[in-house]
Coordinates of C-alpha atoms in Angstrom, one line a residue:
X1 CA -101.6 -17.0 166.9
X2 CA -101.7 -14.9 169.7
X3 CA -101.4 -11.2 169.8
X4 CA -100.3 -8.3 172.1
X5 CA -103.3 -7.6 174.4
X6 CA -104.3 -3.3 173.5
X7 CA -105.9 -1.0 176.2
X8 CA -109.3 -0.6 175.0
X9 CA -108.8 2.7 173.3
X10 CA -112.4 4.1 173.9
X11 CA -112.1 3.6 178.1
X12 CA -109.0 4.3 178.1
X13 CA -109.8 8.2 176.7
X14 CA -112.1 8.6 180.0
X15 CA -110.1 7.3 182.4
X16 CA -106.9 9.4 182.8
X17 CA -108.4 10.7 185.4
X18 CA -107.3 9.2 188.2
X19 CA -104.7 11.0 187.6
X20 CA -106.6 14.3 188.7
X21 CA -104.7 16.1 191.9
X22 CA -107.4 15.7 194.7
X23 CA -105.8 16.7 198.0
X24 CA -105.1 20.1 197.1
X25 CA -106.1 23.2 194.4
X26 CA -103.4 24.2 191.9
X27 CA -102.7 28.2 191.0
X28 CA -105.4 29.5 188.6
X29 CA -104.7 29.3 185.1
X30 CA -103.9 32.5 183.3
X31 CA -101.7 34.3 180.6
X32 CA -103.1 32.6 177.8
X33 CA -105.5 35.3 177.3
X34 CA -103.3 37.7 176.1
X35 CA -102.0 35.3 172.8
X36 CA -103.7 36.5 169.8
X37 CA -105.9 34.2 168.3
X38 CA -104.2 32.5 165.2
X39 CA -105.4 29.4 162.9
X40 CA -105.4 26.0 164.2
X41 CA -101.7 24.7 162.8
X42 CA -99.9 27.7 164.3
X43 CA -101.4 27.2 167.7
X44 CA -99.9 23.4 167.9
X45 CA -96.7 24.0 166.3
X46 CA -94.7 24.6 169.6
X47 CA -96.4 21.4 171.1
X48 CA -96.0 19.1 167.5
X49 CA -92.5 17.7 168.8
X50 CA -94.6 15.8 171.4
X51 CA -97.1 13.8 168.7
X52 CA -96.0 11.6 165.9
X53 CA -98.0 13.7 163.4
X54 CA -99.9 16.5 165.0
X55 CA -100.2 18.5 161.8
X56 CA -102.0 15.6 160.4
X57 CA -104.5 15.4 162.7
X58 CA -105.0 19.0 162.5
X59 CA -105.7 18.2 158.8
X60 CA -108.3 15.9 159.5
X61 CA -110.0 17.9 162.4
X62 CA -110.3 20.9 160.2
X63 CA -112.2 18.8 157.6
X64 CA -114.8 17.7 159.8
X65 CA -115.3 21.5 160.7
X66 CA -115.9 22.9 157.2
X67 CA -119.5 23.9 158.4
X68 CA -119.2 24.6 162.1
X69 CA -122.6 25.6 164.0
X70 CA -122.6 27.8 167.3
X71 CA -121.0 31.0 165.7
X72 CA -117.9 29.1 165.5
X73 CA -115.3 29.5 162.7
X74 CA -113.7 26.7 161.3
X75 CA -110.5 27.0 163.6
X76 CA -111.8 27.6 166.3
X77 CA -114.4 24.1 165.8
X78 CA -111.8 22.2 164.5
X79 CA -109.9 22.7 168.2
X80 CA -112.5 21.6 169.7
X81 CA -112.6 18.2 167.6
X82 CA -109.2 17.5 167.4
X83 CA -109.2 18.0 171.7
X84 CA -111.8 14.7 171.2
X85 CA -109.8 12.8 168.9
X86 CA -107.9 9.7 169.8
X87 CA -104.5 9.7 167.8
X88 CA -102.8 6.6 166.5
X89 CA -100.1 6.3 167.4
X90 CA -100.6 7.4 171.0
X91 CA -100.6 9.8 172.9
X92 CA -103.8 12.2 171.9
X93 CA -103.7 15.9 172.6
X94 CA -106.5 15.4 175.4
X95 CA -104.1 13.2 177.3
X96 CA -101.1 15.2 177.0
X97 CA -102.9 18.8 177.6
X98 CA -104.8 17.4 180.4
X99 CA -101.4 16.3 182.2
X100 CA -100.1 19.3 181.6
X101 CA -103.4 21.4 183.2
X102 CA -103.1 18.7 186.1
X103 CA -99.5 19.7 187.0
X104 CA -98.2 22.2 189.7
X105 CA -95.7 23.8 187.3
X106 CA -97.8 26.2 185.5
X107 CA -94.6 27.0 183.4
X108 CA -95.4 23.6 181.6
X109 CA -98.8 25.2 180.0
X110 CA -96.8 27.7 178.0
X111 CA -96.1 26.1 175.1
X112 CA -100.4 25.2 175.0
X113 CA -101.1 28.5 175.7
X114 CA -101.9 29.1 171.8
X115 CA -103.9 26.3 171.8
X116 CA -105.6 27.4 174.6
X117 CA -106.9 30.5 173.5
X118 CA -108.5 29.2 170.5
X119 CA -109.5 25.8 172.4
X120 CA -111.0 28.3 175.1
X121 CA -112.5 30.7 172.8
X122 CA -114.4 28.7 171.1
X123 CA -115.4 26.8 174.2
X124 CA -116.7 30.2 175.9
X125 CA -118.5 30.7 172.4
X126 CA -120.8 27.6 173.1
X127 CA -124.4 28.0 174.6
X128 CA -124.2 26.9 178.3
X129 CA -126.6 23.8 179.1
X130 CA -127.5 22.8 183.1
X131 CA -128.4 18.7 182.4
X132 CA -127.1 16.1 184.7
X133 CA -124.2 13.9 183.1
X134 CA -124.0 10.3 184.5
X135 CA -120.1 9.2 184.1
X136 CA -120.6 5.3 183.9
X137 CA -122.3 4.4 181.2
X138 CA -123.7 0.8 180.2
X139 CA -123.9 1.7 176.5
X140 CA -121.8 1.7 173.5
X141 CA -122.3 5.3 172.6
X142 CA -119.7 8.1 172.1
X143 CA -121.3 11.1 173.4
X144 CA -119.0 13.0 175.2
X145 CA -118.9 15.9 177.8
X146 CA -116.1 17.8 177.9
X147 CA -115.4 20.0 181.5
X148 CA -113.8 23.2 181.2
X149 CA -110.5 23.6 183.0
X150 CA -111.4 25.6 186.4
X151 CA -114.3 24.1 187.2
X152 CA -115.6 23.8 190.9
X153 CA -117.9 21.5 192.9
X154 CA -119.5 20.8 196.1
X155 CA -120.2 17.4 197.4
X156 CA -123.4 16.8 198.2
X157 CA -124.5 13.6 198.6
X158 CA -122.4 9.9 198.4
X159 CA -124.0 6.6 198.1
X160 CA -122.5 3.2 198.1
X161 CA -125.3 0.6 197.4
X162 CA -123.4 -2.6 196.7
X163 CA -119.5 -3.3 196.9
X164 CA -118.7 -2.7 193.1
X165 CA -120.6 0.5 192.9
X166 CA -120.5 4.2 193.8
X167 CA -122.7 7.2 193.3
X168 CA -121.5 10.7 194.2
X169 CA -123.7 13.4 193.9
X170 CA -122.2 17.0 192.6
X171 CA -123.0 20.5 192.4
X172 CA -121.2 23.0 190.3
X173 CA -120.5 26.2 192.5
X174 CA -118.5 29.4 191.6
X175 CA -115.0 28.9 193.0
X176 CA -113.8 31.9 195.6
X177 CA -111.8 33.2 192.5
X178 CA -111.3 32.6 189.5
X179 CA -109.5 29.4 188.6
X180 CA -108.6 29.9 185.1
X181 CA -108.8 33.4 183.5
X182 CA -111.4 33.9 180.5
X183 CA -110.1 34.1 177.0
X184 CA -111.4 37.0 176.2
X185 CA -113.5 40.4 178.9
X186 CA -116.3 38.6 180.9
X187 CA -118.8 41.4 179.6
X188 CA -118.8 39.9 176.1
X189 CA -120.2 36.8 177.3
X190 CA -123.5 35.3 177.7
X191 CA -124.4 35.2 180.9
X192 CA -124.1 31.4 182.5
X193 CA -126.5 28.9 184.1
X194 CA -126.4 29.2 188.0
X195 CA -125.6 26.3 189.8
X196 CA -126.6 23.3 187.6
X197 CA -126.9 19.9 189.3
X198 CA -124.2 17.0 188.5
X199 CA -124.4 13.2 189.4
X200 CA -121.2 11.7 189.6
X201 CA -121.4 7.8 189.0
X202 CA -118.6 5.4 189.3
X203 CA -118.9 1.7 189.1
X204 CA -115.5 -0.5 188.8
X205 CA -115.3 -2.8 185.5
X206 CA -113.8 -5.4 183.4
X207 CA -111.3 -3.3 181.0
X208 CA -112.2 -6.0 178.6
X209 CA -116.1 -5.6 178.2
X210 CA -116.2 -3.6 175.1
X211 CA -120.0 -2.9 176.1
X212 CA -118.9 -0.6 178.8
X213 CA -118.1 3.1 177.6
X214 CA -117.0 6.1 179.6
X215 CA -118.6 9.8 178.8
X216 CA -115.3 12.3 178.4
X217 CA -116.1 13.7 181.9
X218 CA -118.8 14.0 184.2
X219 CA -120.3 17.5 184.3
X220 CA -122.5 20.0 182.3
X221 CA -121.2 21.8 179.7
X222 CA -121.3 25.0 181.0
X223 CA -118.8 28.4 181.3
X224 CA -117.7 28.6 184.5
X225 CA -119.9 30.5 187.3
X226 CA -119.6 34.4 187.9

């Protein structure tokens, strides 16, 4: 018997975006920072009315963190995680928060902004790393790279070498202010990696070839520039 055709789940998590607004800059992110940090189930709670069972997956995420490396605490790891998860049913926190970072009405973000300090904090907590990050990937492998929000390139070099297949080279550059405020004073953090190189690759598939993965971004995983 037939059945429904599914979105491949796993492409589908690195594809939203297309959705990403590419003819102009939005207003830089900010009032977050001033939340106080609190555990990982109060920071969703003004958010759960938009997932089937939000708390649930907070349950699991925080299980997976019990022993959280990097100087993180188990909140603060467990954000991270559950950001990566893909929820079933659908839709998954990436894909909601990331429409909401992606939208014009900065109003929208206030109900994250919980969630986005301790998602943030513990992002800024991580060890910055310059590597270049290919975003088409021939491989079944789940190794992800997750972009902060803010983050600013240069163009500097595109290649087309056959009709199905692009290659966009990328620099990451400090932006001419800041495009999403810290979560906590700039003079507590390590000091970032200066202008580490990208490569951007895109190359048009078949939804249905389930050897074709997508990495969660392309980018380094780096703080943003001062």
């Amino acid at each position: 018997m037939a059945t429904p055709h599914k979105p491949n789940l796993a492409i589908s998590r690195y594809t939203d975006f297309r959705d990403e607004p590419v003819s102009r800059l939005l207003a830089p992110i900010g009032g977050y920072q001033d939340k106080p940090i609190v555990s990982l189930e109060e920071s969703v709670e003004l958010v759960s009315d938009l997932f089937d069972d939000i708390q649930g997956n907070v349950w699991v995420a925080k299980e997976n963190c019990k022993n959280p490396a990097d100087d993180l605490n188990q909140n603060e790891s467990a954000a991270i995680h559950l950001y990566t998860m893909q929820f079933d049913p659908d839709p998954s926190l990436y894909h909601v928060l990331n429409e909401k970072l992606r939208s014009e009405n900065r109003q929208s973000l206030k109900p994250w902004f919980s969630y986005l300090k301790l998602f943030l904090t513990a992002l800024y907590k991580l060890p910055s790393r310059s590597q270049t990050v290919w975003r088409g990937v021939r491989n079944d492998t789940e190794k992800e790279i997750i972009l902060m929000p803010g983050s600013y390139f240069e163009v500097m070099g595109q290649l087309h070498p056959a009709n199905d297949l692009h290659i966009i080279h990328l620099k990451e550059i400090q932006p001419p202010v800041p495009l999403v405020k810290p979560p906590f004073k700039i003079e507590s953090m390590p000091a970032p990696t200066k202008e580490p190189i990208v490569h951007y690759k895109e190359k048009k598939i078949d939804t249905g070839n389930t050897n074709t993965n997508f990495t969660q971004a392309s980018g380094t995983i780096n703080k943003p520039l001062e």
